[in-house]
XYZ file of C-alpha atoms in Angstrom:
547
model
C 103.173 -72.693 90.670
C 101.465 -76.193 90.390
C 98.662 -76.713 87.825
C 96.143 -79.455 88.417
C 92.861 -80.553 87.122
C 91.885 -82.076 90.895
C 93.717 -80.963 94.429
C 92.856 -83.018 97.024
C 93.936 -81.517 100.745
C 94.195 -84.324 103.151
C 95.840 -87.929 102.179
C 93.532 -90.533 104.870
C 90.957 -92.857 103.568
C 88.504 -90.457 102.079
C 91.280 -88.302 99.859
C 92.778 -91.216 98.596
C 89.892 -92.864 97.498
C 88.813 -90.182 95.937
C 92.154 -89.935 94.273
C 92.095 -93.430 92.934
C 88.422 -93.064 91.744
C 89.068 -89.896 89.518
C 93.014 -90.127 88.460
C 92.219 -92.267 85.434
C 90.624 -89.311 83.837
C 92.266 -86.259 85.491
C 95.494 -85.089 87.027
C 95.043 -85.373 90.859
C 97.125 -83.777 93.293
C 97.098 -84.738 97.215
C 98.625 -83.023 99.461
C 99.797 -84.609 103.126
C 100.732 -81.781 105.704
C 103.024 -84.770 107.377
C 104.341 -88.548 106.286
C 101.657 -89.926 104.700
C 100.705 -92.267 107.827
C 100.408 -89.373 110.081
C 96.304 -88.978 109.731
C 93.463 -90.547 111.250
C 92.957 -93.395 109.166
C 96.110 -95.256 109.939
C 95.487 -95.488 113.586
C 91.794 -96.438 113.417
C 91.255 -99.948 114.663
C 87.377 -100.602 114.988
C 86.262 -101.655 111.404
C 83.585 -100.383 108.803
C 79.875 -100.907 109.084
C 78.068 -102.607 106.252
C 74.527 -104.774 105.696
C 76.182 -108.064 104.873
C 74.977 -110.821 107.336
C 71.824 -112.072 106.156
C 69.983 -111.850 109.633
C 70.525 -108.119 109.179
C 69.298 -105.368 107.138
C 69.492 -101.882 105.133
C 66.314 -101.162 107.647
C 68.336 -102.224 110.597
C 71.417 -100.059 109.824
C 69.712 -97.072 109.299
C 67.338 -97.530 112.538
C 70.213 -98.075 114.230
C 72.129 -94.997 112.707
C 69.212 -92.660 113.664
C 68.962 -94.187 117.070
C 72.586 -92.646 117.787
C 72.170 -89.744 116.388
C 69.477 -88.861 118.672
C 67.252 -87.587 116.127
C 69.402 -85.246 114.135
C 70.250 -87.379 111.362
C 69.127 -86.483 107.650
C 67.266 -89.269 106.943
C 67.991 -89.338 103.402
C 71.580 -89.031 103.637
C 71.597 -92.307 105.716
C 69.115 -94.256 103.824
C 71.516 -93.478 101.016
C 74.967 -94.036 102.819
C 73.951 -97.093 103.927
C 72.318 -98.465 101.105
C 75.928 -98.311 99.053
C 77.807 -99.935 101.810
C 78.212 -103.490 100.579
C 79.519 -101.003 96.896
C 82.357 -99.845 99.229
C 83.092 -102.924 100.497
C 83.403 -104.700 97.249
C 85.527 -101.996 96.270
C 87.863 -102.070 98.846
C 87.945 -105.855 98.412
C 88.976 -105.325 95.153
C 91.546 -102.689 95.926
C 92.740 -105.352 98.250
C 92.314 -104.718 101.466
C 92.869 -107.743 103.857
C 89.946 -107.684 105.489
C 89.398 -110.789 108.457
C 87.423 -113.543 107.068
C 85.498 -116.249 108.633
C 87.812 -119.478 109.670
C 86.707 -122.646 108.619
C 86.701 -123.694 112.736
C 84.777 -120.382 113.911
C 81.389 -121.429 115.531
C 81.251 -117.796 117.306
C 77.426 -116.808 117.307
C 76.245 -114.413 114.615
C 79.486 -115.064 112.186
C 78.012 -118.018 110.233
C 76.358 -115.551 107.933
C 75.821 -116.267 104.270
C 76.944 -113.663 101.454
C 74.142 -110.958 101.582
C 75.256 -108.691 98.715
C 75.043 -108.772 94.995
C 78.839 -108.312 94.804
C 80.004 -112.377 95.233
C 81.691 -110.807 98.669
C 83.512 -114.084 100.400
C 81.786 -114.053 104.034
C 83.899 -111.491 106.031
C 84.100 -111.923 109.833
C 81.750 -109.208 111.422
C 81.882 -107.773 114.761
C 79.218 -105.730 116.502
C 80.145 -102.515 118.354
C 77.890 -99.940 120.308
C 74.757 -98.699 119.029
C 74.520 -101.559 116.353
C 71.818 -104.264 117.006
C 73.534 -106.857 114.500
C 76.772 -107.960 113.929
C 77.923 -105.669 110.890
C 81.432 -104.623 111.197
C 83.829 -105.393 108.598
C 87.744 -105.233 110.001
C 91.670 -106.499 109.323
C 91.798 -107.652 112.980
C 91.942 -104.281 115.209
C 94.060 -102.408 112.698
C 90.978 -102.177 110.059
C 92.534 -97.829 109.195
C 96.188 -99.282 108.493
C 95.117 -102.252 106.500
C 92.978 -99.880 104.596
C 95.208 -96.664 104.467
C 98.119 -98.875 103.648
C 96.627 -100.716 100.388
C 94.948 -97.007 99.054
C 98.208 -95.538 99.502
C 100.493 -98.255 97.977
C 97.994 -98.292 95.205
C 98.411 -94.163 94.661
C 102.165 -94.606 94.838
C 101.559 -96.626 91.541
C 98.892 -94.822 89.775
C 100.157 -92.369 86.971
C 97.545 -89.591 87.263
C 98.383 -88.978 91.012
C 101.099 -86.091 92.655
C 101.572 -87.165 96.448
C 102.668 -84.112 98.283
C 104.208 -84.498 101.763
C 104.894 -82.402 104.624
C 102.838 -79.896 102.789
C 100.004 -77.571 104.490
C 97.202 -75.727 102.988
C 97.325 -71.827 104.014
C 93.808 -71.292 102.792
C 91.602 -71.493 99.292
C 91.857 -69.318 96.579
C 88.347 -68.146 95.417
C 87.506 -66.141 92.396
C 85.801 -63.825 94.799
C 88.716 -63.051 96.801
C 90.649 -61.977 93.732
C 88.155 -59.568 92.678
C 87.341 -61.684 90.010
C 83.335 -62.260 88.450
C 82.201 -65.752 90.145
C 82.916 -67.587 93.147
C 83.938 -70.497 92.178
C 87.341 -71.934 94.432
C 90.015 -72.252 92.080
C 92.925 -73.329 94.227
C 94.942 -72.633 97.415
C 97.955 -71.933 98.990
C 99.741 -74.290 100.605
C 103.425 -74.191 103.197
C 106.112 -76.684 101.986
C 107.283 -77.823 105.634
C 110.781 -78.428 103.914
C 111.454 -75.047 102.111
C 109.189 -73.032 104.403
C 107.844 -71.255 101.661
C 104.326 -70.677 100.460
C 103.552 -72.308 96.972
C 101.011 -71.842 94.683
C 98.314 -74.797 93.992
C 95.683 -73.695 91.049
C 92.989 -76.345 90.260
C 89.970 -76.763 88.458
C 88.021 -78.573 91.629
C 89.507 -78.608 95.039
C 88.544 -81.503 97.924
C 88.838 -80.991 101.337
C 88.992 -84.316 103.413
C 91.856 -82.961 105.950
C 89.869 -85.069 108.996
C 88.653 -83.116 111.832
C 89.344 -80.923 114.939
C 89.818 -82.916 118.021
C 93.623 -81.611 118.829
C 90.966 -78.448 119.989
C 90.921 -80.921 123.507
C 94.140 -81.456 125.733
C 92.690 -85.295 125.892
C 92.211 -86.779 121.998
C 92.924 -89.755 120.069
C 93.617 -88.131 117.253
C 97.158 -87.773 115.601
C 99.100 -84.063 115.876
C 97.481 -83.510 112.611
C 93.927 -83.583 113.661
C 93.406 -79.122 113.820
C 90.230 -78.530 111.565
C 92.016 -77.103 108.600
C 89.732 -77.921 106.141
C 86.889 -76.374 108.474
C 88.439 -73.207 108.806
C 89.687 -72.834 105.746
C 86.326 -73.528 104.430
C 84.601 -71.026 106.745
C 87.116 -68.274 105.955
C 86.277 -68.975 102.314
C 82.324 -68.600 102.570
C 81.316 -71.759 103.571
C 78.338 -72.667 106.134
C 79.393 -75.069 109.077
C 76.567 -77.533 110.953
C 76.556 -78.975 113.894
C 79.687 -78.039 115.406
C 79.103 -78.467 118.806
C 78.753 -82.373 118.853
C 82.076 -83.324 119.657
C 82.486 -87.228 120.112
C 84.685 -87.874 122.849
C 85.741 -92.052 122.914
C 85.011 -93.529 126.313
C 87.937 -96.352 126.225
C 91.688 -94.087 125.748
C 94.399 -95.934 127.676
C 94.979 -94.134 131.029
C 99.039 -94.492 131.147
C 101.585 -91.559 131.618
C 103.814 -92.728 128.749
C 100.743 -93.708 126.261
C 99.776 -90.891 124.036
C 96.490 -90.651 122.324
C 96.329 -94.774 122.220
C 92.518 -95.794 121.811
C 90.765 -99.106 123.067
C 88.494 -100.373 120.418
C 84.914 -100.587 121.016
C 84.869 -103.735 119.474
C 86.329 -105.412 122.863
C 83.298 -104.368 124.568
C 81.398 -105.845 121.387
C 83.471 -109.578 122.560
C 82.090 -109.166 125.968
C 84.247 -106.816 127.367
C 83.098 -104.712 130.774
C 83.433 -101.350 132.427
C 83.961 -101.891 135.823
C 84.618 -99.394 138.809
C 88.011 -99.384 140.773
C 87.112 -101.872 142.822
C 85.679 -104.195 139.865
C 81.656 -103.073 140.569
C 80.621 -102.863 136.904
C 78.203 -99.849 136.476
C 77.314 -99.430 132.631
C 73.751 -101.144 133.246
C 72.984 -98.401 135.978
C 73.041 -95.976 133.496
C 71.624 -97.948 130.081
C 69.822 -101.171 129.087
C 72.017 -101.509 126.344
C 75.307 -101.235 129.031
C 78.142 -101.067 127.612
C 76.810 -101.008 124.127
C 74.799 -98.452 124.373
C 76.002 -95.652 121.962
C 79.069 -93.829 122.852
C 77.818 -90.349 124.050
C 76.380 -92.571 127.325
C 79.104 -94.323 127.679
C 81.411 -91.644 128.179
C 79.143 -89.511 130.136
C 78.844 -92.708 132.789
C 82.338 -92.751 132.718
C 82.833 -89.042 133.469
C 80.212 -89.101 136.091
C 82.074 -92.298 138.128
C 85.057 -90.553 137.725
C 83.920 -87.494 139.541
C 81.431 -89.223 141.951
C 84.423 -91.176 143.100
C 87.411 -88.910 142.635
C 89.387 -91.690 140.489
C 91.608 -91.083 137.414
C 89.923 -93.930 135.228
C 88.012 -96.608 135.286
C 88.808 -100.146 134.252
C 87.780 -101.996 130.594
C 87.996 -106.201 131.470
C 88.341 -108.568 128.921
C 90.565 -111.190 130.947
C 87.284 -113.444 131.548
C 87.984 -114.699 127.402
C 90.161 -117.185 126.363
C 93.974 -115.997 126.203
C 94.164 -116.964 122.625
C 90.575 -115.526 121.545
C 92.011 -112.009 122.779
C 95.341 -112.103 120.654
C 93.731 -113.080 117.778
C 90.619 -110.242 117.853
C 92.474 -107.873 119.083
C 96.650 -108.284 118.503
C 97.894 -104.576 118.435
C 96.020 -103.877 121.471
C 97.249 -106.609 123.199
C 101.158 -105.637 122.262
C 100.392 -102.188 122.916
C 99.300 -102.877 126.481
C 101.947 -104.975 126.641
C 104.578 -102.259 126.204
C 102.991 -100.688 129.058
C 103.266 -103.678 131.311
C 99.532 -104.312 131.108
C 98.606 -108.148 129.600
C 94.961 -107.700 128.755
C 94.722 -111.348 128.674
C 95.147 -111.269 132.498
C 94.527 -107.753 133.700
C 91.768 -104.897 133.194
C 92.753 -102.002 130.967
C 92.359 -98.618 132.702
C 90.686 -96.327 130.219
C 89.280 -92.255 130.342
C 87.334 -90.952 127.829
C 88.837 -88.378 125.009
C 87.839 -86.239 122.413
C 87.690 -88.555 119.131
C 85.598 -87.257 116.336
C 84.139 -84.027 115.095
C 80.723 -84.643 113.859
C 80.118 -81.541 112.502
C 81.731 -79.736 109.734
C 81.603 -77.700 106.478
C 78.003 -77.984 105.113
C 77.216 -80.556 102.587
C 74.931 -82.490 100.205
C 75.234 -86.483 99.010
C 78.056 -85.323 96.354
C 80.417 -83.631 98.864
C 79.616 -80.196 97.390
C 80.054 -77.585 99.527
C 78.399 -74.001 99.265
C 81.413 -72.385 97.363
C 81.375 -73.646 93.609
C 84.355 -76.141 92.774
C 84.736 -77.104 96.351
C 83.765 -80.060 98.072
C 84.619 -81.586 101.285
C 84.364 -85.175 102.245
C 85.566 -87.174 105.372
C 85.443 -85.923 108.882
C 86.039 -82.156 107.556
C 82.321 -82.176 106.554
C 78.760 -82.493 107.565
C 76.509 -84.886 105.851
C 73.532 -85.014 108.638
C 74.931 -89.200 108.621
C 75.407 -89.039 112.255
C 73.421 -86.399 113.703
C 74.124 -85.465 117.254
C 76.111 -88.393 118.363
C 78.061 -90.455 115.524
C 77.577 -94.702 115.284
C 80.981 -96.447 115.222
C 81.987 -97.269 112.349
C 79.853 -95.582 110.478
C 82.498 -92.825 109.476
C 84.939 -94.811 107.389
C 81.506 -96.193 105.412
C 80.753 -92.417 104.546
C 84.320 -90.897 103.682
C 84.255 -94.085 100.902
C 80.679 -93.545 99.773
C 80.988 -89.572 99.728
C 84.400 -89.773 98.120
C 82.535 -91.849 95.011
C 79.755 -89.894 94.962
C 81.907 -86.815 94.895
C 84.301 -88.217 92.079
C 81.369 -88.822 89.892
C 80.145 -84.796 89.974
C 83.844 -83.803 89.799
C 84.728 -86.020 86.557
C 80.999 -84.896 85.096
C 82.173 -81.048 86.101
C 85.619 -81.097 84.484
C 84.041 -82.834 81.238
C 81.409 -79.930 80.641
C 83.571 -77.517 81.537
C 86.419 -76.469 79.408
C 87.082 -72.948 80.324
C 90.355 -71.890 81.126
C 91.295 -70.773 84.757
C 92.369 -67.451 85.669
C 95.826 -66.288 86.847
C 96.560 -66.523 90.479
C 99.081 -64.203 91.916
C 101.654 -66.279 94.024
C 102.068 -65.607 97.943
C 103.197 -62.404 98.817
C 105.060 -62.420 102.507
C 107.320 -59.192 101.723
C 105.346 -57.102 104.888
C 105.936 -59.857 107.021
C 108.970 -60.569 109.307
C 110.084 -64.156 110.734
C 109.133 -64.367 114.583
C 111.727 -64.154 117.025
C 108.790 -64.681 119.361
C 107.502 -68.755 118.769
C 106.554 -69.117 122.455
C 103.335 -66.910 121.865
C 102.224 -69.625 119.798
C 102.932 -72.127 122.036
C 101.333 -70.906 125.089
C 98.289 -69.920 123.138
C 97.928 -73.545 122.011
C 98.247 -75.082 125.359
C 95.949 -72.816 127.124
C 93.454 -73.145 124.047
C 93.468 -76.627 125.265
C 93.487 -76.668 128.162
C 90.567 -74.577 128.051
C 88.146 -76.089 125.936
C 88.600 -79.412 127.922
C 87.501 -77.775 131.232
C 84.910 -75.718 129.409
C 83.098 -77.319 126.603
C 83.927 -81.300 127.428
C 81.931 -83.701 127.679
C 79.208 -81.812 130.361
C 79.439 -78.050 129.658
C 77.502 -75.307 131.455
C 76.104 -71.703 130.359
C 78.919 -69.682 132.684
C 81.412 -72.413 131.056
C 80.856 -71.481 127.569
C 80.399 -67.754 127.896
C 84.228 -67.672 129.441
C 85.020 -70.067 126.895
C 83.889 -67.493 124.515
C 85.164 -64.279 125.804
C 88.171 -65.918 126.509
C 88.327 -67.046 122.756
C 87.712 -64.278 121.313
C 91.165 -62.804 123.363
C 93.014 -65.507 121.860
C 91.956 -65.134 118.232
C 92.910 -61.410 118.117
C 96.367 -62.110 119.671
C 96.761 -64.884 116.705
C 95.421 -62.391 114.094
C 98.154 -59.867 114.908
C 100.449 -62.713 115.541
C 99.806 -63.937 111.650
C 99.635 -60.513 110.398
C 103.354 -59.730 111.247
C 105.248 -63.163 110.684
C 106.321 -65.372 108.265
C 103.977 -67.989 108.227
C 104.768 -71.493 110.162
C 103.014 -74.915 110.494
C 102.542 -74.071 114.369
C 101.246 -70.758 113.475
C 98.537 -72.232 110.678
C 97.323 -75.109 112.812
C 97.467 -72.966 116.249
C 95.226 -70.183 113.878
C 92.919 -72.519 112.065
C 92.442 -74.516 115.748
C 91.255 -71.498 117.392
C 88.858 -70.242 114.724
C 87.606 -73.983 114.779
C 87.116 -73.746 118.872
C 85.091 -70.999 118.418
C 82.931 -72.389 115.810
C 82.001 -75.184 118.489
C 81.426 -72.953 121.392
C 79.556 -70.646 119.243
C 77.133 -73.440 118.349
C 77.219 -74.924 121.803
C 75.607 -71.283 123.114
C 72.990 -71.801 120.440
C 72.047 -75.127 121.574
C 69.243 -74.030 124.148
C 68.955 -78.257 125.181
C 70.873 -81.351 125.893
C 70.881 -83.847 122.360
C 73.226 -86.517 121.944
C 77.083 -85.421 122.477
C 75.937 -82.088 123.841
C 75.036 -81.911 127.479
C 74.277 -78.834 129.203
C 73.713 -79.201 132.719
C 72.092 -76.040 133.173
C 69.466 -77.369 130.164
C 69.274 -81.366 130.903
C 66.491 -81.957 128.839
C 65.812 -82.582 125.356
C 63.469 -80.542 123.097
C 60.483 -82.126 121.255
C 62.002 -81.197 118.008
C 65.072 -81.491 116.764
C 66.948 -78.742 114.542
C 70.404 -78.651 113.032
C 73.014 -76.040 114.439
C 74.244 -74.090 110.791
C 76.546 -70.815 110.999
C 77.121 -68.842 108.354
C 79.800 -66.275 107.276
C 77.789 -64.107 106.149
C 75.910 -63.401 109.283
C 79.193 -62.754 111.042
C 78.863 -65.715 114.094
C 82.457 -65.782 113.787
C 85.260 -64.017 112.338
């Protein structure tokens, strides 16, 4: 039995922040279901938006923002997102991130700007990537998630009020509710040590989801092993609402190589002047968009698709060879070794690159402070929805909101535990005394690959009526088999993330069958058009759209 005033379930950029922000004043656990560098934040390599060149503006980056998200953004929530940028970067400044500055030699256009901020910010080097109309990108060359997940962690591994857990994996939230108790408040959860294989008990005052999101739901992703939508399903099985689920960002630029797994080509090289180009090096993004290949990344990777298929070709080709050798290794450095270890020198050759599934845009329902619908829970990160980037996310504006949610969370949680001083009630420990260990472990993983498989043929990046309704019936085959699975066995990490995965694949296709137009991520080809007005996607438990 752990007791802590804070757990936090997920250890990437918005948990830890979070983490650092509140263990001053409170005893924080965080739990990590791998190594701690297993999540999405230490592989990210584009940067973070922020307003700090002064030809650019809090006006501009919110335009821009609700430009993507093809008018499903909440306004409000990315008026105020965006107007605490240049707080987060001054923060993680003074954390000590090493963020790229300016050389003294660098004439580029559009990085001479002057400090734009209140917070005495040196001038950072900015980069510009689709969607954005100014250069506004903050990064540590193309590693910008391991420069930041690195310093945040180091800086927890040295800060008294914080528990790191590893290899640890939450089971699901324990609500007052679900104990028969008076409330509803969530007052902990259960979570699978990967090294004893038991089931330990976590009780907490205020619990944080920020586990990242769901894109190991597609055979194709970018994502780490680790990216299954626990916090989503665990949330939904709790009581929570979930919004826009269907809008499922899928990268256009992942390295087409047999031996490269899940290796992503930053949009920022098309940002240097990078092109798309066909097989036989026709470039074809301005066919499809002004904007070409900065236009946001829901047409990019649709044009892709569509080339693919028109042509019958495996990828296309990203070309950034035209540059100066040494202008490429210094932008771009652990792309350029990467390819290398494939035998492709980007300073000389065109990358081939296919789209794959890259961010979840929807989530668990929530407002500016992370709070969710259950009291005592909030979720932050990629595991939630804040309405930031409607039906089509901007890049790099998801590492700005996991830093300004996590602050505005910590503030509600530190005001919460101060006013109240009530003690919490017991929590029976896991009981797994009906249950047997499975002889059987090749149920779960054939139900994971053809769960896969499935939902890239049937709900990727152009989906059809007859292609969701067999996604669904299918679905719905696969969830009972799990439930009986889970029922009978000893619990393992295969078996949680292969349960909360499919529970999280029907939560998309259900909202896909909802969504009676094409908006953003979300293209139907059977309804091509969009509708005049634009309305969020929300499922409920209590309405029983899922089980």
């Amino acid at each position: 039995m752990h007791d802590f005033d804070i757990l936090i379930i997920g250890s990437g950029a918005a948990g830890l922040s979070l983490a650092l922000k509140t263990a001053d004043k409170a005893r924080v656990a965080v739990l990590s279901k791998g190594q701690l560098n297993q999540g999405a934040t230490f592989w990210a390599q584009g940067g973070i938006a922020a307003v700090l060149d002064e030809n650019d503006s809090i006006d501009a980056h919110i335009e821009d923002t609700l430009n993507s998200g093809a008018g499903l953004c909440n306004y409000n929530m990315v008026k105020h997102i965006v107007e605490h940028s240049q707080e987060a970067i001054a923060w993680l400044v003074e954390q000590g991130v090493p963020f790229t500055v300016i050389p003294p030699d660098d004439a580029h256009p559009g990085t001479d700007q002057q400090p734009l901020n209140s917070h005495n910010l040196k001038p950072l080097h900015l980069t510009r990537e689709g969607g954005h109309s100014h250069r506004r990108i903050i990064h540590a060359t193309d590693a910008t998630g391991r420069a930041v997940f690195e310093t945040l962690r180091d800086k927890a591994l040295n800060t008294a009020g914080i528990t790191l857990f590893e290899r640890h994996l939450a089971v699901d939230l324990i609500t007052e509710e679900k104990l028969g108790l008076d409330g509803k408040a969530c007052i902990g959860a259960y979570v699978y040590n990967n090294d004893t294989e038991e089931v330990e008990t976590f009780k907490a005052r205020c619990v944080v989801l920020a586990s990242g999101g769901a894109s190991k739901a597609y055979l194709y992703t970018t994502n780490p092993d680790s990216a299954t939508g626990d916090g989503i399903a665990m949330a939904w099985r709790a009581g929570c609402r979930v919004s826009n689920m269907e809008f499922n960002q899928f990268h256009p630029t992942c390295l087409f190589h047999p031996h490269a797994k899940s290796f992503l080509i930053s949009e920022a090289l098309r940002g240097e002047g990078a092109t798309l180009e066909l097989p036989d090096g026709t470039r074809f993004m301005p066919q499809f968009d002004d904007r070409a290949e900065l236009a946001p990344r829901d047409i990019v990777a649709r044009a892709i698709d569509h080339e693919m298929k028109r042509l019958g070709c495996d990828c296309v080709y990203l070309n950034i060879s035209h540059k100066p050798t040494e202008f490429i290794k210094s932008h771009f450095p652990t792309i350029h070794a990467r390819c290398l270890e494939y035998g492709i020198d980007i300073t000389k050759e065109r990358i081939p690159v296919v789209p794959a599934a890259h961010y979840t845009c929807g989530g668990v329902a929530v407002d500016k402070f992370g709070r969710s619908d259950i009291p005592g829970l909030y979720a932050i990160g990629e595991t939630s929805c804040t309405g930031l980037h409607g039906a089509n996310r901007m890049a790099s504006n998801s590492l700005l909101e996991c830093f300004v949610l996590a602050f505005g969370a910590a503030d509600d949680i530190l005001a919460k535990l101060q006013s109240d001083q009530g003690g919490k009630p017991e929590i029976p420990e896991w009981d797994h005394s009906r249950v047997t260990q499975s002889h059987e472990e090749v149920v779960v993983a054939h139900n994971w690959d053809e769960l896969r498989r499935m939902m890239w043929d049937y709900v990727g990046i152009v989906r059809s009526n007859r292609r969701l309704d067999r996604a669904h019936n299918r679905l719905l085959l696969l969830e009972q088999e799990v439930r009986d699975y889970y029922a009978s066995h000893r619990v393992s990490r295969d078996l949680l993330e292969l349960r909360n995965l499919i529970l999280v694949a029907r939560l998309i296709v259900d909202s896909a069958r909802l969504r009676h137009e094409s908006r953003g991520l979300h293209f139907n080809i059977d309804v091509p058009d969009r509708l005049p007005e634009a309305h969020d996607t929300v499922l409920s438990p209590l309405t029983g759209s899922a089980s």
